[in-house]
Each structure stands twice: as C-alpha cells, then as structure tokens.
mmCIF file of C-alpha atoms in Angstrom:
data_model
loop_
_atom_site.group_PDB
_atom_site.id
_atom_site.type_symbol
_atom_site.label_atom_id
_atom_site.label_comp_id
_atom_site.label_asym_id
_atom_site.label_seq_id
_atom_site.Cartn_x
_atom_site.Cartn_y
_atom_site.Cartn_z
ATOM 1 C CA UNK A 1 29.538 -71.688 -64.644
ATOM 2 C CA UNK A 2 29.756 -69.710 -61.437
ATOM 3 C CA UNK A 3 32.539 -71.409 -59.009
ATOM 4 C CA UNK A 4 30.190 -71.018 -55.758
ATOM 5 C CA UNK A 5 30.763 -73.786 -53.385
ATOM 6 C CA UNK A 6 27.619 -72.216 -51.791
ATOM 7 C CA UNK A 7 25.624 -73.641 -54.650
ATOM 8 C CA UNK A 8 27.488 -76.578 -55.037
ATOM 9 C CA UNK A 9 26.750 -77.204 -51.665
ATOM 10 C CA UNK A 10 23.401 -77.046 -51.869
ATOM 11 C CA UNK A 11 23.596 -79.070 -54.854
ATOM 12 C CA UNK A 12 24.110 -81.779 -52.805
ATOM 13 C CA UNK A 13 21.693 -81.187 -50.075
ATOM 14 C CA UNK A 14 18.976 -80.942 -53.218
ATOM 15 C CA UNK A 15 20.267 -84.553 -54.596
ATOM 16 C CA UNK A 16 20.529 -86.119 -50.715
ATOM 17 C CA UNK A 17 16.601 -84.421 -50.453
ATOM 18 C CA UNK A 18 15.970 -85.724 -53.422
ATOM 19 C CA UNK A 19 16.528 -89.260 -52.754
ATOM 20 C CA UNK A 20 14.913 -89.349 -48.594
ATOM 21 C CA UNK A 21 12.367 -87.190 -49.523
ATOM 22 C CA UNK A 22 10.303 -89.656 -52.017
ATOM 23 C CA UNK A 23 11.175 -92.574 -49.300
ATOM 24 C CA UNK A 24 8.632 -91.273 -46.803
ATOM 25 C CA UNK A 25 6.013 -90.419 -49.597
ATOM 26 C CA UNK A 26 5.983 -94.211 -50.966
ATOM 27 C CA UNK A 27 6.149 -95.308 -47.671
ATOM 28 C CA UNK A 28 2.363 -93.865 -47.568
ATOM 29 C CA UNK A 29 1.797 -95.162 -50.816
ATOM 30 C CA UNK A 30 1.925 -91.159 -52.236
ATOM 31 C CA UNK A 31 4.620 -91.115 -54.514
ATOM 32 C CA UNK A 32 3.395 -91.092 -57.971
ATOM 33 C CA UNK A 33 0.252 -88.540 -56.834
ATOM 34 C CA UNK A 34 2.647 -85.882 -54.785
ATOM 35 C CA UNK A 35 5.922 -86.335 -57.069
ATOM 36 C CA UNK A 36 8.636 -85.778 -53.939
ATOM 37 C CA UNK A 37 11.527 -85.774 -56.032
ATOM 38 C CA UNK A 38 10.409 -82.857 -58.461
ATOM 39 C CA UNK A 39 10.639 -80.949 -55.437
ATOM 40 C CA UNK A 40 14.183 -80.533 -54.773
ATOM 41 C CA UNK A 41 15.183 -80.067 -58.187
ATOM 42 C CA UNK A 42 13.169 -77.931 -58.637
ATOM 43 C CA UNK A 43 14.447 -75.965 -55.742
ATOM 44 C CA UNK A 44 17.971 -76.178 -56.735
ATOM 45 C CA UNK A 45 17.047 -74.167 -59.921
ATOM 46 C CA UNK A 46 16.071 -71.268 -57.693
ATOM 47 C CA UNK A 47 19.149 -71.787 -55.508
ATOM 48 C CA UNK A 48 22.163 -73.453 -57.110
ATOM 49 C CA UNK A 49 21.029 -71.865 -61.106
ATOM 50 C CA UNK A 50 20.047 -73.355 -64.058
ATOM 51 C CA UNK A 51 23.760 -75.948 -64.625
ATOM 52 C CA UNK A 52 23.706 -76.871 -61.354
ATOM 53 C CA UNK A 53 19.922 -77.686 -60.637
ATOM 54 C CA UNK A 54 20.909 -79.827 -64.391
ATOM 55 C CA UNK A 55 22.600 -81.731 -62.213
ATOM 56 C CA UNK A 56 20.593 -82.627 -59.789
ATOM 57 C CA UNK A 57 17.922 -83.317 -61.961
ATOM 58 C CA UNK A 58 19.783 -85.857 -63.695
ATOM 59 C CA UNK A 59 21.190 -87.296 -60.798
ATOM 60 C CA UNK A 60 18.994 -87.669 -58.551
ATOM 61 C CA UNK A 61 16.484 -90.538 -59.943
ATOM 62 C CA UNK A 62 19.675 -92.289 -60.751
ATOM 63 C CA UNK A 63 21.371 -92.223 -57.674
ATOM 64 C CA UNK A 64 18.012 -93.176 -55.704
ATOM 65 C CA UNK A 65 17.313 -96.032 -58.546
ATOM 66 C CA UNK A 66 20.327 -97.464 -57.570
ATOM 67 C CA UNK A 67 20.389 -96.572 -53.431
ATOM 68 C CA UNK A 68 16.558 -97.449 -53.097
ATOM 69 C CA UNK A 69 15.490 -99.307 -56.544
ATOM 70 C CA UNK A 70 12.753 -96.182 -56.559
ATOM 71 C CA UNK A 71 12.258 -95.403 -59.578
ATOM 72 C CA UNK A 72 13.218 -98.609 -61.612
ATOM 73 C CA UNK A 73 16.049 -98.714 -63.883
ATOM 74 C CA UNK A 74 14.169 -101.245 -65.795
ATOM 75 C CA UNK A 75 11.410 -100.448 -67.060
ATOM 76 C CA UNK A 76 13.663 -97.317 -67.597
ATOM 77 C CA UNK A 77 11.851 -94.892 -65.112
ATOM 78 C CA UNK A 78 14.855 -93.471 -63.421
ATOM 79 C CA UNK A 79 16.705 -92.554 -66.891
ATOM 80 C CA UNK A 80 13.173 -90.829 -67.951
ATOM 81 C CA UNK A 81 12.858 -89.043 -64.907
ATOM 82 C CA UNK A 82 16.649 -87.798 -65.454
ATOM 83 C CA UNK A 83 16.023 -86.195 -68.538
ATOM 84 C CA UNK A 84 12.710 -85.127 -67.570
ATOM 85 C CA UNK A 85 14.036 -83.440 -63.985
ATOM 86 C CA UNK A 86 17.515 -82.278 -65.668
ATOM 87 C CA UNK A 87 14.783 -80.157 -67.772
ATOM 88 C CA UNK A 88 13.456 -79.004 -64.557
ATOM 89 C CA UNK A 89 16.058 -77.465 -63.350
ATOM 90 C CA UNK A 90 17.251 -76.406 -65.686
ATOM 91 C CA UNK A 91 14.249 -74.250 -66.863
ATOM 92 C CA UNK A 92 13.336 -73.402 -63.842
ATOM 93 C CA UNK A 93 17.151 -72.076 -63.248
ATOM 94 C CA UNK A 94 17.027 -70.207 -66.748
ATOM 95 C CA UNK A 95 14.237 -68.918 -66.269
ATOM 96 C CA UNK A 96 14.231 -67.372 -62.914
ATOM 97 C CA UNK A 97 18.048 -66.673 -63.371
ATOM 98 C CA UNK A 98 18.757 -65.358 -66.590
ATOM 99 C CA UNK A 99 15.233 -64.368 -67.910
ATOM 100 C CA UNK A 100 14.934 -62.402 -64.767
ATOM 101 C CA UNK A 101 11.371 -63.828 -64.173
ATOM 102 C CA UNK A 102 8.808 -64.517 -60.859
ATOM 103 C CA UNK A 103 9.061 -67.784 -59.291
ATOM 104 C CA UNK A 104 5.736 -68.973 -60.267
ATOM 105 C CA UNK A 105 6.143 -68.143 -64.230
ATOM 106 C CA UNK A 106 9.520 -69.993 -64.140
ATOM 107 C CA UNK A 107 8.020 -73.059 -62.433
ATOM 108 C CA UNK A 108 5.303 -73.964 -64.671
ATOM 109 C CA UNK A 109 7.443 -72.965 -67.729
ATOM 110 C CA UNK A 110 9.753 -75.779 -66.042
ATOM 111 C CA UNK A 111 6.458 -78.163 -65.360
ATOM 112 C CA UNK A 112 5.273 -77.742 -68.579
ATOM 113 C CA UNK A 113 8.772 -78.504 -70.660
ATOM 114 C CA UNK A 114 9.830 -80.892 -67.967
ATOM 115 C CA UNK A 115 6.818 -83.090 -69.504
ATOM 116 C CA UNK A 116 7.309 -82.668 -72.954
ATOM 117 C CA UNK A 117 10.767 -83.908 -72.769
ATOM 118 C CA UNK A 118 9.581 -87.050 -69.990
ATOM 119 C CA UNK A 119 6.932 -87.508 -73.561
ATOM 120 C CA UNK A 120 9.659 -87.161 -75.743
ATOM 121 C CA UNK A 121 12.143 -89.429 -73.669
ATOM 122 C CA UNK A 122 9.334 -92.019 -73.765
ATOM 123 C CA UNK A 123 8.552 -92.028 -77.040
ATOM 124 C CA UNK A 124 12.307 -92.477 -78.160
ATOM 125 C CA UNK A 125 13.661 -94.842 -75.335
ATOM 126 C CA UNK A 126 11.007 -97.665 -74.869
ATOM 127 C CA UNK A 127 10.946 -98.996 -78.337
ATOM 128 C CA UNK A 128 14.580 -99.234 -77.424
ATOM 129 C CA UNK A 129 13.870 -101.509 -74.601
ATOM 130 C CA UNK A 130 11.028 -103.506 -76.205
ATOM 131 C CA UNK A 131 8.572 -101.483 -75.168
ATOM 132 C CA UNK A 132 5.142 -99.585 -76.581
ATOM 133 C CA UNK A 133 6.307 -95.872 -77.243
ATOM 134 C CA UNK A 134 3.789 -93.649 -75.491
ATOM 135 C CA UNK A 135 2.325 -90.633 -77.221
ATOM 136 C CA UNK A 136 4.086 -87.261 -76.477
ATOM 137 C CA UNK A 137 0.663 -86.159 -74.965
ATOM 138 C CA UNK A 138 0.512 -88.702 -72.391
ATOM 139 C CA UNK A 139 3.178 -87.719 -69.947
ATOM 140 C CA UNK A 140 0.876 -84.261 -70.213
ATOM 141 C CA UNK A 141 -2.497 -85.794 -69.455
ATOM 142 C CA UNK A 142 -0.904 -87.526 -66.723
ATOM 143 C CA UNK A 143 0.465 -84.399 -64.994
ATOM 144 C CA UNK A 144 -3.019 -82.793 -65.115
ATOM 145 C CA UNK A 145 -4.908 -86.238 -63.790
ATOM 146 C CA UNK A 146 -2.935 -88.539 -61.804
ATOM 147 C CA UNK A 147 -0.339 -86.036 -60.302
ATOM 148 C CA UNK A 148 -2.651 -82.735 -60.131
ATOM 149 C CA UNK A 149 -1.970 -83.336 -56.197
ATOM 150 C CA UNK A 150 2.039 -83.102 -56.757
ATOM 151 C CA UNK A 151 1.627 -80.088 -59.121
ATOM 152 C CA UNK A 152 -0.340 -77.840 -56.571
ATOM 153 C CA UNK A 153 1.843 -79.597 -53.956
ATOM 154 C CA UNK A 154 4.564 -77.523 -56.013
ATOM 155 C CA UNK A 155 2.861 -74.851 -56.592
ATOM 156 C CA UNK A 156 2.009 -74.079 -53.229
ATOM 157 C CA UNK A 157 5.789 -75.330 -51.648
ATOM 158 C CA UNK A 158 8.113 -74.176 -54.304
ATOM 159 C CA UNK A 159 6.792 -70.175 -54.422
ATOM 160 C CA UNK A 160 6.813 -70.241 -50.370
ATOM 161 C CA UNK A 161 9.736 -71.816 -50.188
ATOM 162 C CA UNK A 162 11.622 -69.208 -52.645
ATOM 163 C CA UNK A 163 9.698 -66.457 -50.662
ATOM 164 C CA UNK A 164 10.945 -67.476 -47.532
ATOM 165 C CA UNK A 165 15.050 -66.841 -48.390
ATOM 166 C CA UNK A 166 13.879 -63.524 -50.069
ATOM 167 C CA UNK A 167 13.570 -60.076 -48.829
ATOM 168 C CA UNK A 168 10.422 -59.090 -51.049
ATOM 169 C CA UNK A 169 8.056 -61.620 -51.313
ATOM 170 C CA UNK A 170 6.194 -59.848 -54.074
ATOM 171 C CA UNK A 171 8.912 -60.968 -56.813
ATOM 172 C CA UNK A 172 7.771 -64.113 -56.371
ATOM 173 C CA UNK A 173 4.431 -63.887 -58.068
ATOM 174 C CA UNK A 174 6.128 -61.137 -60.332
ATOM 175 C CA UNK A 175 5.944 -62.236 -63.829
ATOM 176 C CA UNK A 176 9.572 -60.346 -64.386
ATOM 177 C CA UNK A 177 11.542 -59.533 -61.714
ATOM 178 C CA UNK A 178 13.677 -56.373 -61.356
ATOM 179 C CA UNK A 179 17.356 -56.884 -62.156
ATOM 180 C CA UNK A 180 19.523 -56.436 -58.998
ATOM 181 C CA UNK A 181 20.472 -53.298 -57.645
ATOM 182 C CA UNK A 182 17.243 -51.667 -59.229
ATOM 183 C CA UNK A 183 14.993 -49.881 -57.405
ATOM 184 C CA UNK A 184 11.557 -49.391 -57.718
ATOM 185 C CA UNK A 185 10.416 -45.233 -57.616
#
C-alpha cells in the first residue's frame, strides 16, 4: 500500500463526510432515496485508491451506527452497508486506479458489485440474526426503484466531482484512461 499521508488524510475527511453528510439528508427525511454515505466512499476510491477507500467503506456505517445509531446495528444495517461500501471503494479504487479506466465506467462497475455483495451479505447474515434471508436480486431491484434518486445523485456528483481536481475533464467519461506521462498525438 502506498505510504501517502495525503491519502490517508483524506481518508479521514471521506469517513468524517461520511458520517455528517447522511445527518442532514435524514434530517429531511432523504436518506434511504439519495444514499449520502455512498458518496464519500465512493470518492475516496478516486482519491485515497482502492485499500484505502476499503477502509472507509467499512468504517464508515460503523462508526456513524455507533456516533448517530444511523444505520442500525440491529437489524444489522450498518455491518451490511460495511461490506457493501468496503466493495465500493474498493472497486471503484481498482478500477479507476489500476485498470486505468474513466470515472463513470469505474463507478457503476462499483454500484453494480457494491449491490451484489449488500445481496450476498443479506442473504448470509440475517438468518444469522433470526431473520428472513432476502434474495440476492433484491438489494438490485432496490437500487433501480427506491434509490434511482441516490444513483443519478452519484452519477451526476461523483464524475464532477473527479473532474473538478483534474486537468482534462475528458478522462472522466473515458472508458480507459491514458496511463500517466502519455500523450495523446
């Protein structure tokens, strides 16, 4: 793992982010539909690469669980959202990092295995708990109806957001982006 305090820095900032941010969406009552914390985590996998924004991810619902009781530790939320945002980050750090590609290809390839792993956390942990298990689909039909707002939220924030700390904005929509140092003839 690179030793950047940079990163690790903004490690933190993503995980503090992580846990104020959702606090003004469910103060509105827009939590579940905008997903605030995905945000940040999300982030850090752009910024901080793919071990670091790990981190976060898995952190963060933890540490605002227990700071703000949002999301619950029981029924086991917050641990679902860890794995599921850990994935996040992850991906999104992998795949924008090492795989060399745009922002926008890396985030839904982040989305999209960020909610087969919330299915697959579900369907393992709440028989464990005494709960239903949930199909693997659910957590998928759920990100296309309940929180379509919080995905295009991301969509639209994540990509500007990249583009903004960049010096060409086109890589961001690039489906594989130019290794550094290259130049384009």
């Amino acid at each position: 793992m690179n030793r950047s305090p940079k990163r690790t820095a903004l490690g933190g900032l993503f995980v503090a982010l992580g846990v104020l941010v959702p606090i003004m969406f469910h103060a509105m009552g827009l939590g579940k539909t905008f997903l605030p914390m995905h945000i940040p985590v999300l982030l850090a996998g752009y910024y901080c690469g793919p071990v670091r924004a790990m981190l976060v991810g898995f952190t963060t619902p933890l540490l605002s669980a227990v700071m703000t009781g949002m999301p619950t530790l029981f029924p086991p939320v917050a641990w679902l959202m860890a794995f599921e945002l850990a994935v996040y980050g992850a991906i999104s750090g992998l795949l924008y990092e090492k795989a060399r590609l745009g922002v926008i290809p890396s985030l839904l390839g982040a989305m999209f295995g960020g909610r087969v792993v919330y299915g697959l956390s579900t369907l393992l942990i709440f028989p464990l708990v005494g709960y239903d298990s949930v199909p693997i689909w659910a957590p998928l039909v759920a990100a296309f109806t309940q929180s379509l707002p919080g995905v295009l939220l991301q969509i639209g924030i994540i990509p500007a957001a990249v583009a903004l700390s960049q010096r060409d904005a086109r890589m961001v929509f690039a489906l594989k982006r130019k290794a550094p140092g290259s130049h384009e003839s």
